[in-house]
Amino acid sequence: MSKFKTKVLVSMVSAALVLTACAQVNEKLASGGAKAESTKSQLPVIQAVLTHAPDVPAPITRKYSAKVVINLETQEKVMRLADGVDYMYWTFGGQVPGKFMRIREGDEVEFNLSNSPDSKMPHNIDMHAVTGPGGGAASSFTAPGHTSTFSFKALIPGLYVYHCATAPVGMHIGNGMYGLILVEPKAGLPKVDREYYVMQGDFYTKGKYGESGLQPFDMEKAIKEQPDYVVFNGSVGALNGEKALTAKVGETVRLFVGNGGPNLVSSFHVIGEIFDKVYVEGGTTENRNVQTTLIPSGGAAIAEFKVDVPGTFIMVDHSIFRAFNKGALGMLKVTGPEDKIIYSGKQADKVYLPEGSAAQSIANKQTAETDKALSKDEQIAQGKHVFESNCLACHQANGEGIPNAFPPLAKSDFLNADHNRAIGILLNGRSGPITVNGKNFDSIMPAIALSSSQIANALTYVLNSFGNNGGQVTAAQVDKQRKVAPVTSSNEHG
Ligand code: CU
């Protein structure tokens, strides 16, 4: 037997081994030994684990490349955008942002994009982790009730945005079609205690912020780049209260932060924290000791920090009206022992009234206006938003105020006793001592430039909330009080 024959035998045996793994390769080899197509991978096959925000799939521990199968379904569904406000979201996986995917540099991905039979629109996916035309968009264009398959190789590590790129592209993204895919470097990321997924997006609704009901998409506002909502993880309050992110003192936290846009750039900041490390724009450059990091629309960043003291740390887009007036606000709640050296907490609170000080006005007073008359219920609904934007920070969400600083509005004897006096305080601000429910306060409330109807609505809301006695304040009543001289603490009897 010649050397040549032996070689052939060996190659046939090894071919047979491969064949058992892949029938299609088998055909190719049997029909003349041609090389398998590059799409016919011989890597071990792994089914990707995908997670909804704010969760992240576990770090990858394998040390080899794999063929990763990702199945994702686009769904269109009505969900909560804010309290009392619904929106028809278009989603990757049923929530906004879309499911988080985690693969390893060098992996080959088989991507199966299914479009729910209930969908009205076709969708596709453009993944910024893909090297190839459209990032997969054309290959993944999928009609309702269909599944498209394409594959790609993850050549370069990083944190990448994916989004729908079906026309009108801005509308598909504006309705919530974006998410993140992490391509972990071969060496992996350094170990941390907690990983979370946070993604910002701007929303454009026919009604203004807080206007209740099912709100349709507003193309005109989207083109003008004037969103009514800027939110983390798809809705106002998605990361607040019970849904806040959590950590313990001493732990390290890694935030995978994306920005779906469609329009705004995010100035991502965690109040009371400094990022020890930021992987700038989701790439390999590491910046250290960062206060606020810019996240482009269609971009991402990885922010890492150790939490040293307990408390609630507020995540914001530091274009700050977006945080307090449009929803771009989330929370990280840290529990554990205090460290009074790192942060003391308040050590003293004394009244500071320099010569000539008085209640201040935040802006020029507005004059009477011509808003249409609202029903009491409409006033309460609108007043809630006025309250949340202007009063909540001091008087608190439950109206209980803050002891020794801001008087309660809940079950308030002072408030319920005299509506006109309350109007006067909103119009002109107030300073000096005050007794509410038997407790003494001495703080300053600034006059806030609210319209007469905003003041009327806010007061009507408060009077009908927090265990107060009910009642109604009208814009006309506020207009009337505008003509009355401001009441000061020296000539009132509360
Ligand atoms: Cu789409």
PDB file of N, CA and C in Angstrom, residues 62-63 65 104-106 157 184-188:
ATOM      1  N   ARG A  62     -16.527  30.087  29.285  1.00  0.00           N
ATOM      2  CA  ARG A  62     -15.817  29.175  28.373  1.00  0.00           C
ATOM      3  C   ARG A  62     -14.626  29.872  27.740  1.00  0.00           C
ATOM      4  N   LYS A  63     -13.640  29.059  27.361  1.00  0.00           N
ATOM      5  CA  LYS A  63     -12.381  29.598  26.847  1.00  0.00           C
ATOM      6  C   LYS A  63     -12.236  29.345  25.346  1.00  0.00           C
ATOM      7  N   SER A  65     -14.263  29.438  21.219  1.00  0.00           N
ATOM      8  CA  SER A  65     -15.331  30.009  20.402  1.00  0.00           C
ATOM      9  C   SER A  65     -16.445  28.996  20.228  1.00  0.00           C
ATOM     10  N   ARG A 104     -19.176  35.932  22.934  1.00  0.00           N
ATOM     11  CA  ARG A 104     -17.735  36.054  23.152  1.00  0.00           C
ATOM     12  C   ARG A 104     -17.064  36.388  21.833  1.00  0.00           C
ATOM     13  N   GLU A 105     -16.062  37.219  21.902  1.00  0.00           N
ATOM     14  CA  GLU A 105     -15.251  37.564  20.733  1.00  0.00           C
ATOM     15  C   GLU A 105     -14.832  36.285  20.017  1.00  0.00           C
ATOM     16  N   GLY A 106     -15.065  36.221  18.714  1.00  0.00           N
ATOM     17  CA  GLY A 106     -14.718  35.027  17.950  1.00  0.00           C
ATOM     18  C   GLY A 106     -15.869  34.057  17.760  1.00  0.00           C
ATOM     19  N   PRO A 157     -14.566  42.857  20.081  1.00  0.00           N
ATOM     20  CA  PRO A 157     -15.276  42.956  21.357  1.00  0.00           C
ATOM     21  C   PRO A 157     -15.806  44.361  21.607  1.00  0.00           C
ATOM     22  N   GLU A 184     -18.060  39.938  24.622  1.00  0.00           N
ATOM     23  CA  GLU A 184     -16.998  39.936  25.641  1.00  0.00           C
ATOM     24  C   GLU A 184     -15.651  39.661  25.004  1.00  0.00           C
ATOM     25  N   PRO A 185     -14.622  40.386  25.448  1.00  0.00           N
ATOM     26  CA  PRO A 185     -13.287  40.078  24.936  1.00  0.00           C
ATOM     27  C   PRO A 185     -12.903  38.648  25.314  1.00  0.00           C
ATOM     28  N   LYS A 186     -11.985  38.046  24.527  1.00  0.00           N
ATOM     29  CA  LYS A 186     -11.617  36.640  24.776  1.00  0.00           C
ATOM     30  C   LYS A 186     -11.162  36.432  26.213  1.00  0.00           C
ATOM     31  N   ALA A 187     -10.483  37.425  26.765  1.00  0.00           N
ATOM     32  CA  ALA A 187      -9.984  37.285  28.141  1.00  0.00           C
ATOM     33  C   ALA A 187     -11.080  37.521  29.177  1.00  0.00           C
ATOM     34  N   GLY A 188     -12.261  37.933  28.741  1.00  0.00           N
ATOM     35  CA  GLY A 188     -13.356  38.216  29.668  1.00  0.00           C
ATOM     36  C   GLY A 188     -13.226  39.606  30.265  1.00  0.00           C
TER      37      GLY A 188
END
